[in-house]
Coordinates of C-alpha atoms and ligand atoms in Angstrom, one line a residue:
X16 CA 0.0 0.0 0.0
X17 CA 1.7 3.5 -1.2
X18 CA 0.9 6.6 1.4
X19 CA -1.6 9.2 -0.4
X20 CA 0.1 12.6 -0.1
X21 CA -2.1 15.5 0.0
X22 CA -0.6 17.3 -3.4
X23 CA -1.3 20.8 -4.7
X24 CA -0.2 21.9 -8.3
X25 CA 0.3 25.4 -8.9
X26 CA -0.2 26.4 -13.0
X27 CA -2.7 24.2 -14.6
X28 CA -1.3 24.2 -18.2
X29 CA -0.2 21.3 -20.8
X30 CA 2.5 20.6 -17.8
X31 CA 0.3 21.3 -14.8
X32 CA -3.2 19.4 -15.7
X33 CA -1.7 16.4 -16.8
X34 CA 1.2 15.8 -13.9
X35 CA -2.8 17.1 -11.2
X36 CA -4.9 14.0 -13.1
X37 CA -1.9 11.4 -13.3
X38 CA -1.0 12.2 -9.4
X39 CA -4.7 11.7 -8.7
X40 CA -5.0 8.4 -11.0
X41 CA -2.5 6.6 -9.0
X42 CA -3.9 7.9 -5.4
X43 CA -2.9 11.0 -4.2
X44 CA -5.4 13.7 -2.8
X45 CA -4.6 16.4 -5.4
X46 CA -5.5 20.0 -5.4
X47 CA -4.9 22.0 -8.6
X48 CA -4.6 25.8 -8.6
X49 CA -4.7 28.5 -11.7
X50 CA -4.9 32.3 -11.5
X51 CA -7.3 31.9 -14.4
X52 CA -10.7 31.1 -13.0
X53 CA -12.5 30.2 -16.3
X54 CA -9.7 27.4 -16.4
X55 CA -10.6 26.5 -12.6
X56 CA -14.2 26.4 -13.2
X57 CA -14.1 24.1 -16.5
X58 CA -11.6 21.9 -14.8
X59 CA -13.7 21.7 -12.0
X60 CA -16.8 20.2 -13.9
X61 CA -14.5 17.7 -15.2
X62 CA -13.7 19.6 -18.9
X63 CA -10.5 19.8 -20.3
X64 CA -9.6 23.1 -21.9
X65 CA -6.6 21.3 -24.0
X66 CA -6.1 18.4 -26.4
X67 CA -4.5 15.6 -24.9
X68 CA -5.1 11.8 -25.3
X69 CA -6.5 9.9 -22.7
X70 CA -6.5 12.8 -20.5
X71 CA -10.0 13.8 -20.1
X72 CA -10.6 10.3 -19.1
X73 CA -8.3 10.9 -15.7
X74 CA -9.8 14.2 -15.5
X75 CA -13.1 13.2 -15.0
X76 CA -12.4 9.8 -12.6
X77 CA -10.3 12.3 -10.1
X78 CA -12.7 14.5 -10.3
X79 CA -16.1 12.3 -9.5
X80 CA -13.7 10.4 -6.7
X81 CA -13.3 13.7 -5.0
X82 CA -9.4 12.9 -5.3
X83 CA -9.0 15.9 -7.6
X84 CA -10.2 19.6 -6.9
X85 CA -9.0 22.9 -8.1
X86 CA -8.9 26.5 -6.7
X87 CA -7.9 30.0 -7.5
X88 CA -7.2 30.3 -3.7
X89 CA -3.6 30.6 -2.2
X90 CA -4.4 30.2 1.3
X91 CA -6.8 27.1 0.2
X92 CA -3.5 25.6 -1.4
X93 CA -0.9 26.2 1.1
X94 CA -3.4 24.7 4.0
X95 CA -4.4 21.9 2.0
X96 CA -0.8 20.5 0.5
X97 CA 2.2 19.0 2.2
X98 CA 3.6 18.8 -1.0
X99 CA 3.7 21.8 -3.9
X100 CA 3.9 21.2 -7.4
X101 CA 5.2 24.7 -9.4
X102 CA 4.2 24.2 -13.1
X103 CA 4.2 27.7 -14.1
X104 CA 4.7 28.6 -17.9
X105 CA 8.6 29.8 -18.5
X106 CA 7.7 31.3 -22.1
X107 CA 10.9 33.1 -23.8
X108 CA 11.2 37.2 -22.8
X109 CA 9.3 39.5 -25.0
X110 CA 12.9 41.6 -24.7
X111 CA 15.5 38.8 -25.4
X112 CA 15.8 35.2 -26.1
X113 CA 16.2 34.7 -22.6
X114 CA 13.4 32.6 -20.2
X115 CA 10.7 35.1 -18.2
X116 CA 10.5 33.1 -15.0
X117 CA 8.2 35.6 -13.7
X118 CA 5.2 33.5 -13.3
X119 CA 7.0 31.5 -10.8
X120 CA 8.2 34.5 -8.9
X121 CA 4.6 35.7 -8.6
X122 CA 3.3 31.9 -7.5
X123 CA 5.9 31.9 -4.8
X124 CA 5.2 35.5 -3.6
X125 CA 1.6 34.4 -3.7
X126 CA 1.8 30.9 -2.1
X127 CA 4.7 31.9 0.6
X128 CA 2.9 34.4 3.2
X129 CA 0.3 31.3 4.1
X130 CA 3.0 28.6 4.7
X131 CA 2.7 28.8 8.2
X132 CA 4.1 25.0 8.7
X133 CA 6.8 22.7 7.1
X134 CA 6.4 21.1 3.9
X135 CA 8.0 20.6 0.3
X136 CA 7.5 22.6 -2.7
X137 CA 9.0 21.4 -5.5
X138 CA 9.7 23.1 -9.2
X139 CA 8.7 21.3 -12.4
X140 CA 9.1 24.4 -15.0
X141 CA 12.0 24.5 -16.8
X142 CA 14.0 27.2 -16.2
X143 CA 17.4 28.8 -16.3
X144 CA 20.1 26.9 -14.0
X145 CA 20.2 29.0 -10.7
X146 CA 16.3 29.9 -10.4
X147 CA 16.1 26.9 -7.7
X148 CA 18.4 28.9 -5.6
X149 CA 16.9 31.8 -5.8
X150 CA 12.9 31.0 -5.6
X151 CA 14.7 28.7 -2.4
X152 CA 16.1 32.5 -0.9
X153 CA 12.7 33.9 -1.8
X154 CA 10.7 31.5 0.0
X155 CA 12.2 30.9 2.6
X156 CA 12.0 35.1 3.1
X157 CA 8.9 35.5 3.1
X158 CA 7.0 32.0 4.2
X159 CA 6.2 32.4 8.2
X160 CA 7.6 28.7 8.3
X161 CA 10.7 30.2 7.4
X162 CA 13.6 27.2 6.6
X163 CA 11.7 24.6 7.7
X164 CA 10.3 24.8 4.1
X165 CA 12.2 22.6 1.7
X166 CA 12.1 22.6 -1.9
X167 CA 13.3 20.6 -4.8
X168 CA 14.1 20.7 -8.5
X169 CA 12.2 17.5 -10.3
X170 CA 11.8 18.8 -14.2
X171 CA 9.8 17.2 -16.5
X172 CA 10.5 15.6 -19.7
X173 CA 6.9 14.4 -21.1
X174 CA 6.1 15.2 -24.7
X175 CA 2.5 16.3 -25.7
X176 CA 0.8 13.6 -27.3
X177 CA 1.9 11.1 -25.1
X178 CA 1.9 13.3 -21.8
X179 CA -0.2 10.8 -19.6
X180 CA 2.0 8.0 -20.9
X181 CA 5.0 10.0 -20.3
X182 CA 3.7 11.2 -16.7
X183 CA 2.8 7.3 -15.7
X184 CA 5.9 5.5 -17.1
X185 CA 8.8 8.4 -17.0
X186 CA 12.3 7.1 -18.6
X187 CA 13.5 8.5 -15.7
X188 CA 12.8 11.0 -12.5
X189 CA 15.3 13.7 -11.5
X190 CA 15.3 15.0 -8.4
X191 CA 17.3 17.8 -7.5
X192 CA 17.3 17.9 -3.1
X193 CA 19.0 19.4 -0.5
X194 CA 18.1 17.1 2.1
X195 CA 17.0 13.3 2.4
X196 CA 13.4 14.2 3.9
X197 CA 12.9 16.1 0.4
X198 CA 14.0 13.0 -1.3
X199 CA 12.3 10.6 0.8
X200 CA 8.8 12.4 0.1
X201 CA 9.4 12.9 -3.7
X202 CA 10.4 8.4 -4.1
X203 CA 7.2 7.6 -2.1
X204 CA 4.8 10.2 -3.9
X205 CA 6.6 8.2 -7.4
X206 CA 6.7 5.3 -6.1
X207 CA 3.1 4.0 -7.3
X208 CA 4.8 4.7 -11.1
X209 CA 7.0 1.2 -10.1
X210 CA 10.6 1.0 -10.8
X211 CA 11.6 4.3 -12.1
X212 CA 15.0 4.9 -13.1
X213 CA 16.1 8.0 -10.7
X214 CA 18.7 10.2 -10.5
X215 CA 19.1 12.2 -7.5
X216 CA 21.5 15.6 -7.9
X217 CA 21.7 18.5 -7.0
X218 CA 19.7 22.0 -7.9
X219 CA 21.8 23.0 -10.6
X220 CA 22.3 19.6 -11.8
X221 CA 18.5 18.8 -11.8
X222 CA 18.1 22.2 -14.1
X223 CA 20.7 21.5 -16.5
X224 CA 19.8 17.8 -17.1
X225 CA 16.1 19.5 -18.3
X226 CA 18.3 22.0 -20.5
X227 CA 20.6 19.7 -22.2
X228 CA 18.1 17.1 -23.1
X229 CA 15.8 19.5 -25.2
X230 CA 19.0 20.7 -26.7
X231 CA 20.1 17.7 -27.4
X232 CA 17.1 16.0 -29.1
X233 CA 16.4 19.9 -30.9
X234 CA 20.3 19.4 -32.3
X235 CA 19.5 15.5 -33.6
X236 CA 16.5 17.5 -36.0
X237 CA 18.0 20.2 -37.1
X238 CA 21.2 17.8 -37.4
X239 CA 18.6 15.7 -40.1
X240 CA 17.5 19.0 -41.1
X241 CA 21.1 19.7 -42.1
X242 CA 21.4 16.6 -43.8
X243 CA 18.2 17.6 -46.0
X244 CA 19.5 20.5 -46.8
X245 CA 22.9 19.0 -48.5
X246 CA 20.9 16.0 -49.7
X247 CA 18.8 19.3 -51.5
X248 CA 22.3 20.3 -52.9
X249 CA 23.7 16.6 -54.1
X250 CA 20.0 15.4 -55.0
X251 CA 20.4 12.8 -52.3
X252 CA 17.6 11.3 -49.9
X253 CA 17.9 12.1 -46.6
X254 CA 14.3 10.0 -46.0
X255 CA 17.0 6.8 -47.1
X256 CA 19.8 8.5 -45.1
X257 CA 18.0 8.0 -41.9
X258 CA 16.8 5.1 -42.5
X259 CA 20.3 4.2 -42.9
X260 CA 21.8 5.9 -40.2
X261 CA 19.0 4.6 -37.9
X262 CA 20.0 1.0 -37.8
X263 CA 23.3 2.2 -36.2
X264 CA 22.3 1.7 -32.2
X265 CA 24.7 4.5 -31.6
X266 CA 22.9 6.9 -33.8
X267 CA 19.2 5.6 -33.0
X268 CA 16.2 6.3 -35.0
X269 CA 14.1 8.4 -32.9
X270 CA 14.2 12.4 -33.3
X271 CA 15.0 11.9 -37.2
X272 CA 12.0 12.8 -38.9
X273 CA 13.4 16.0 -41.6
X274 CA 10.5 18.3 -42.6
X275 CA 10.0 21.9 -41.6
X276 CA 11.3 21.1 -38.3
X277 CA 10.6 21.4 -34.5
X278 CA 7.8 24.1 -32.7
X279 CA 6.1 23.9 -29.7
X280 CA 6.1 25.5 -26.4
X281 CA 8.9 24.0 -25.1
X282 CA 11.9 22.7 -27.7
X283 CA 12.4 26.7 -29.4
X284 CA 12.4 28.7 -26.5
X285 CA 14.7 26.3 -24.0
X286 CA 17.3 25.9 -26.5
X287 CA 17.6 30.2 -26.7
X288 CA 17.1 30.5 -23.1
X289 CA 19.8 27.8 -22.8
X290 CA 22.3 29.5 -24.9
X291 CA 21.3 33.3 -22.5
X292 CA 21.8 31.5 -19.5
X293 CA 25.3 30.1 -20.5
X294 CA 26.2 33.6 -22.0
X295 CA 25.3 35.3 -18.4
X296 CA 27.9 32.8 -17.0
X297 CA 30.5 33.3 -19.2
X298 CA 30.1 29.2 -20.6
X299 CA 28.6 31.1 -24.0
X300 CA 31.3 29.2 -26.7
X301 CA 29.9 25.7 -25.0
X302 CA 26.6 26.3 -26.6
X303 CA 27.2 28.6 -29.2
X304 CA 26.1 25.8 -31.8
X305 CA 22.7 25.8 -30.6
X306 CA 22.1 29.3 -32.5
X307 CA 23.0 27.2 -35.3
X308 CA 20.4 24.5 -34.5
X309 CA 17.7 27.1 -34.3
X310 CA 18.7 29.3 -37.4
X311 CA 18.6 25.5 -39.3
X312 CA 15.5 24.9 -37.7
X313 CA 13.7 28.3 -39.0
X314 CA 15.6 28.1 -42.9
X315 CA 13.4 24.8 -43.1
X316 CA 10.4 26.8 -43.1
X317 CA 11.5 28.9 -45.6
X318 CA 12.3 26.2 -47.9
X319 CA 8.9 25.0 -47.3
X320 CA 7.6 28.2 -48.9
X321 CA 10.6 28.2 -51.7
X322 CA 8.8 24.9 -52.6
X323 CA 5.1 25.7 -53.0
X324 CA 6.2 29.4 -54.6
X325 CA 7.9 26.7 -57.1
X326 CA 5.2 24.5 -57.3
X327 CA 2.6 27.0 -58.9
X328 CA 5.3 28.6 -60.9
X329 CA 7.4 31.5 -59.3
X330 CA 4.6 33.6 -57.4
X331 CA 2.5 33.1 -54.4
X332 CA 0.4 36.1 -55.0
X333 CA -3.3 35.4 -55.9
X334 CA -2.8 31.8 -55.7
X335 CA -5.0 29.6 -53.2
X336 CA -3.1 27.4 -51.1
X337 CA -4.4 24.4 -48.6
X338 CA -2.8 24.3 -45.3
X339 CA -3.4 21.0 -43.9
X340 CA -2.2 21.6 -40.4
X341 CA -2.1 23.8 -37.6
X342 CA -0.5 22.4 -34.5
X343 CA 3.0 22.4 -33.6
X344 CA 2.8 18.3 -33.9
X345 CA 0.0 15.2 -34.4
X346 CA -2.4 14.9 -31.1
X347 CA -1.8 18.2 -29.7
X348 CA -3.8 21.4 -30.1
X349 CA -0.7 23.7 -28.8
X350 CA -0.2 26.0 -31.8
X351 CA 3.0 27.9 -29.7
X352 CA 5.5 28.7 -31.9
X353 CA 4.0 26.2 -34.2
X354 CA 6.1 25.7 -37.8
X355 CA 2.8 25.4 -39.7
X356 CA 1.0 28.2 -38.8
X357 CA 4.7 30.6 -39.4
X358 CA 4.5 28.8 -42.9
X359 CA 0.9 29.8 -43.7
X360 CA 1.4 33.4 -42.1
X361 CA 4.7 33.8 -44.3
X362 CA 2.4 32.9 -47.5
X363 CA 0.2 34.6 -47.1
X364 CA 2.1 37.9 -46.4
X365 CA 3.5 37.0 -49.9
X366 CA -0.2 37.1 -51.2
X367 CA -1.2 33.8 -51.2
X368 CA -5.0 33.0 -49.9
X369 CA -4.5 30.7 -48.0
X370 CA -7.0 28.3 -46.2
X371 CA -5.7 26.5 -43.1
X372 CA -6.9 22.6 -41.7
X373 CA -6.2 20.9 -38.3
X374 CA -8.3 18.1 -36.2
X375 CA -8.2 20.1 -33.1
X376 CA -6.1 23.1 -32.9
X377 CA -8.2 25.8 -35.1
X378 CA -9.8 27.3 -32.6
X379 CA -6.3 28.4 -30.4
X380 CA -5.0 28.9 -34.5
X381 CA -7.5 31.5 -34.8
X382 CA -6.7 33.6 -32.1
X383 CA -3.4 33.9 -32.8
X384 CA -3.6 34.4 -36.4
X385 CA -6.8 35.9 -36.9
X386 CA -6.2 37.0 -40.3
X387 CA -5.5 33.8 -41.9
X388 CA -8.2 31.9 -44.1
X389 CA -9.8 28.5 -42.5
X390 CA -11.7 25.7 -43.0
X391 CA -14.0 23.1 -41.8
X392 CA -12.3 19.8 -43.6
X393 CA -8.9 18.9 -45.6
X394 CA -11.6 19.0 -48.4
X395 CA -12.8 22.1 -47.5
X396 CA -9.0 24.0 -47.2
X397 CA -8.5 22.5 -50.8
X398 CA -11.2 23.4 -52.9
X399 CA -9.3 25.1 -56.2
X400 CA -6.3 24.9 -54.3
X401 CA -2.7 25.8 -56.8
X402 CA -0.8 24.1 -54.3
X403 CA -1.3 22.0 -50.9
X404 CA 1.0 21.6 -48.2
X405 CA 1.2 18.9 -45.5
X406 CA 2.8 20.5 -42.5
X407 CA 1.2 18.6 -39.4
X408 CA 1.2 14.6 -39.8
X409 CA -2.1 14.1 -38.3
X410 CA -2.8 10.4 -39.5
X411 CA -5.9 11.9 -41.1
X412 CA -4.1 13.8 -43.7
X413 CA -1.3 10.7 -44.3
X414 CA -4.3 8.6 -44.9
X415 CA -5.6 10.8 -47.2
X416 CA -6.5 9.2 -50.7
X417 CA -4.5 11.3 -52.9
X418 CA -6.9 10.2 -56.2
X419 CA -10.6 11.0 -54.0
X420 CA -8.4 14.2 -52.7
X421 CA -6.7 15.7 -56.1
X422 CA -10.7 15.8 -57.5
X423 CA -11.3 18.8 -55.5
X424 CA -8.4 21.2 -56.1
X425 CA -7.7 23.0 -58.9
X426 CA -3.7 21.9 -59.3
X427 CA -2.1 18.9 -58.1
X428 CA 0.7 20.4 -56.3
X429 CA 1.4 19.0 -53.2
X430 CA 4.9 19.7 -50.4
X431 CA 4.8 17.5 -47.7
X432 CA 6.3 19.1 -45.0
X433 CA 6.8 16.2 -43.2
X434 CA 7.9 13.5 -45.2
X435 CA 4.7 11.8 -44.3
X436 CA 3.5 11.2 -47.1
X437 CA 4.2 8.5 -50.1
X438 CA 5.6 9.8 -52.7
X439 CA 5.2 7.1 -55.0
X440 CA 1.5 6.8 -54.7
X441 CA 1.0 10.7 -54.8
X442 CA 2.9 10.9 -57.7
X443 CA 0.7 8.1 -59.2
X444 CA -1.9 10.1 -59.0
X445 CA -1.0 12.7 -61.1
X446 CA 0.5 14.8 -58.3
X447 CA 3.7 17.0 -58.4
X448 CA 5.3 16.1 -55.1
X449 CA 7.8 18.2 -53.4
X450 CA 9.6 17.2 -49.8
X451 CA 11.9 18.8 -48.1
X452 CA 15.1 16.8 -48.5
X453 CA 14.2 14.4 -51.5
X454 CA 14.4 14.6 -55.2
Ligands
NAI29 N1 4.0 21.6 -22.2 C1 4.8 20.6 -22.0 O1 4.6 19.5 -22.7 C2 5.9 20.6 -21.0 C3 6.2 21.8 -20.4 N2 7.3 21.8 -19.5 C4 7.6 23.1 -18.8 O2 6.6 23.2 -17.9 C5 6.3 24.6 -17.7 C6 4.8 24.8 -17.9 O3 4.6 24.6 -19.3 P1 3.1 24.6 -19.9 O4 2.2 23.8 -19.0 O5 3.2 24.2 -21.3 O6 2.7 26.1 -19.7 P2 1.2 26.8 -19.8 O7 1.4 28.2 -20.2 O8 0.3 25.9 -20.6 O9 0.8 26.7 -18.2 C7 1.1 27.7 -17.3 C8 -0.1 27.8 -16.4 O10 0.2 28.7 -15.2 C9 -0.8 29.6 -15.0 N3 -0.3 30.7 -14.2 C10 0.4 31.8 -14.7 N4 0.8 32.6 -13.7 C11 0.3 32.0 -12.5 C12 0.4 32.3 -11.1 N5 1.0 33.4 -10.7 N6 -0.2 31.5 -10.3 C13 -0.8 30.4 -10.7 N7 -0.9 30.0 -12.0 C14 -0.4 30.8 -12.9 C15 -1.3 29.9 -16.3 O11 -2.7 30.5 -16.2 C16 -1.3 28.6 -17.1 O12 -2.5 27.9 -16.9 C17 7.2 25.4 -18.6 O13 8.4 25.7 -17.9 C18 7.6 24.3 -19.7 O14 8.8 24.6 -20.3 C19 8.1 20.7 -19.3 C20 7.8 19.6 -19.9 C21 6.7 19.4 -20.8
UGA30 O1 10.1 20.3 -22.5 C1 9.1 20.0 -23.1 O2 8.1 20.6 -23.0 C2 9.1 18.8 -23.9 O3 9.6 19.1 -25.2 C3 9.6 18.0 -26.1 O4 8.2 17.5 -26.3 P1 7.1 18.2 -27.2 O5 7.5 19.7 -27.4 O6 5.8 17.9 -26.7 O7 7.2 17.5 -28.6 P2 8.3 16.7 -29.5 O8 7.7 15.3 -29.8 O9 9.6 16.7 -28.8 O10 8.3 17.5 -30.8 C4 8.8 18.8 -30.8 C5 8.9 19.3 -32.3 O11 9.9 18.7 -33.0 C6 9.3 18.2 -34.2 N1 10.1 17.0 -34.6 C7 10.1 15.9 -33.8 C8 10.8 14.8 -34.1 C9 11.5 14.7 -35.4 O12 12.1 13.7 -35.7 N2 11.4 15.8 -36.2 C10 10.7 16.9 -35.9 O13 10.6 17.9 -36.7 C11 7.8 18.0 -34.0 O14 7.1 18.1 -35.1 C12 7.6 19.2 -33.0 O15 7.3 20.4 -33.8 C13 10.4 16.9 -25.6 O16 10.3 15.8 -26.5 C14 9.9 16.5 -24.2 O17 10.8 15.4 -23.7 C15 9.9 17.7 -23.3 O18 9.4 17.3 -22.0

């Protein structure tokens, strides 16, 4: 029998709902809070206000079991929880390419002044080596319980998609602690997850190992990315390169898709923040080829456009172009810093009308880019379309007959962002195909 902790999480985002549900699926008595009380109220009927698999199911079990509640209210949260969760956003700085940790600084300042006995908080939020440090300082100042509050570093690695999977059956768990009462209450709250491979460091060490693994799978794309580019040069295949290079254990597989590259919330700001953080520290030469990886990543999404503007013959201008994809990746409605939305917005400031398709995500796609053009189905985004591009690999658009689909546009012009698609049969039916990284 694992003891039930009594849990709060503080920011209920992609990060924050999920890690709430998951603690409550596997027994804890969890109590989620958000400063945004439309968020609070729809989570607290049981609806999820983002797009993840499986997770509305949890949702709505720790909900009617009573083991999952959310609040707006501080005080609620620091008398309820022996254990806090901070999964405040850590978007990039409107002002540099540095992290804006501020959301965390306001939680603390929030959450601190009713702390008025011991207990653990501990940061999920990816941040800039040296914040654990200083939120410690900051709550410790101004918590009544003074030092007998402990906190930890324990980042996060679970992709969207897959983030109850990911939550439920972690690679691994780092847990950056000061003392052994921190680590003692961070294995039991894990341990109904089973055998978890942990690693158990120190502050610093806990933030880094968050830092270097999104830098290190963002270099392995825009390392394919690079390859796709020369293949472009030597009319190579860098589809058959990876597939090449994959069988090589060392090398691995995973992280080797080339297309218009990586987006998100998460991948695009860390590595930038990454590369600040080491400049303020005077480490900047270790990671100066991560401004590499990113200015790959975003030249892939300029090729993408090079290819349609080819496709139909030189201009965009006046020409009707089918989006077929919105979200950053598959399964997610997170549009942040999402490569197919930047490709549509960049066509259609060249002129281009352009009608945009995703499964889930055109609702958050809307309010970001209000301007652009959408549609109802893939049909619907390519009715008289000069050229279509595939540039999310929802398995509704790779399943896509390309025959049933090429009667409704009015050229059969197709990129596939993605390398989803098979060329072979597109071709075959009457389609001009253009990927990124192929002849
Ligand atoms: N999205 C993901 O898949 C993953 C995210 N992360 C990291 O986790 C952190 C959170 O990311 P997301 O959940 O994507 O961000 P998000 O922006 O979706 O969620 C942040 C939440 O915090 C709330 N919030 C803002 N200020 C607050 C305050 N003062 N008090 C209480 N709540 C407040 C916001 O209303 C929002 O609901 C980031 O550091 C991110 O890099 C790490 C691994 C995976
Ligand atoms: O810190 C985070 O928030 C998370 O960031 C990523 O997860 P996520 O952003 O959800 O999605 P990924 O599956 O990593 O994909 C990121 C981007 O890279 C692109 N990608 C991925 C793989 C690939 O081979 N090629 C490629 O272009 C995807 O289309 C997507 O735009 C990491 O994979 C997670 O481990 C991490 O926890």
């Amino acid at each position: 029998m694992h003891t039930r902790n009594r849990i709060t999480v503080i920011g209920t985002g992609y990060l924050g709902i999920t890690h709430a549900a998951c603690m409550a699926e596997v027994g804890h008595e969890v109590l989620g809070l958000d400063i945004d009380a439309d968020k609070i109220r729809q989570l607290n009927h049981g609806e999820l206000p983002i797009h993840e698999n499986g997770l509305d199911e949890l949702l709505r079990r720790g909900v009617v079991s009573g083991r999952l509640r959310f609040t707006t209210s501080f005080q609620e949260a620091a008398e309820f929880g022996d254990v806090h969760f901070l999964c405040l956003g850590t978007p990039q700085r409107t002002d540099s390419s540095a992290a804006d940790t501020s959301q965390l600084d306001a939680a603390i300042d929030a959450l601190a002044p009713h702390l008025t006995r011991a207990c653990l908080v501990v940061g999920k939020s990816t941040v800039p080596v040296g914040t654990a440090e200083r939120l410690n300082r900051r709550l410790i100042e101004r918590a009544p319980a003074g030092d007998a509050i402990n906190l930890a570093w324990n980042p996060e690695f679970l992709r969207e998609g897959f983030a109850v999977k990911d939550t439920l059956s972690p690679d691994r768990i780092v847990l950056g602690v000061r003392t052994e009462s921190a680590e003692r209450t961070l294995r039991a709250i894990y341990a109904p997850l089973g055998d978890i491979p942990t690693v158990v460091t120190d502050f610093a060490t806990a933030e880094l190992v968050k830092a270097a693994a999104n830098s290190f799978l963002a270099t392995k794309i825009s390392y394919i990315n690079a390859m796709a580019e020369v293949c472009e040069a030597a009319q190579g295949d860098v589809v058959a390169l990876a597939e090449a290079l994959s069988y090589d254990g060392r090398i691995g597989g995973r992280f080797l898709n080339a297309g218009i590259g990586f987006g998100g919330g998460c991948l695009p700001k860390d590595i930038r923040a990454f590369t600040a953080r080491a400049e303020e520290l005077g480490a900047g030469r270790a990671l100066s080829f991560l401004r590499e990886v990113d200015e790959i990543n975003i030249r892939r999404r300029s090729r993408a456009v090079e290819l349609a503007r080819e496709l139909v013959g030189g201009s965009l201008a006046g020409r009707a172009v089918a989006v077929l994809g919105a979200a950053f990746k598959p399964d997610s409605d997170d549009i942040r810093d999402s490569p197919a939305l930047a490709i549509a917005n960049a066509i259609q400031e060249e002129g281009g009308l352009v009608s945009v398709y995703d499964p889930v995500a055109l609702d958050n796609a809307r309010k970001a880019y209000p301007t652009l053009g959408y549609a109802g189905s893939p049909t619907e985004a390519a009715q008289e379309a000069h050229v279509t591009l595939l540039l999310t690999e929802w398995s509704d658009f790779v399943e896509l007959d390309p025959e049933e689909f090429g009667s409704v546009v009015a050229d059969r012009n197709v990129v596939d962002g993605r390398n989803a698609l098979s060329p072979i049969a597109w071709r075959a039916a009457g389609w001009n195909y253009r990927a990124l990284g192929r002849p």
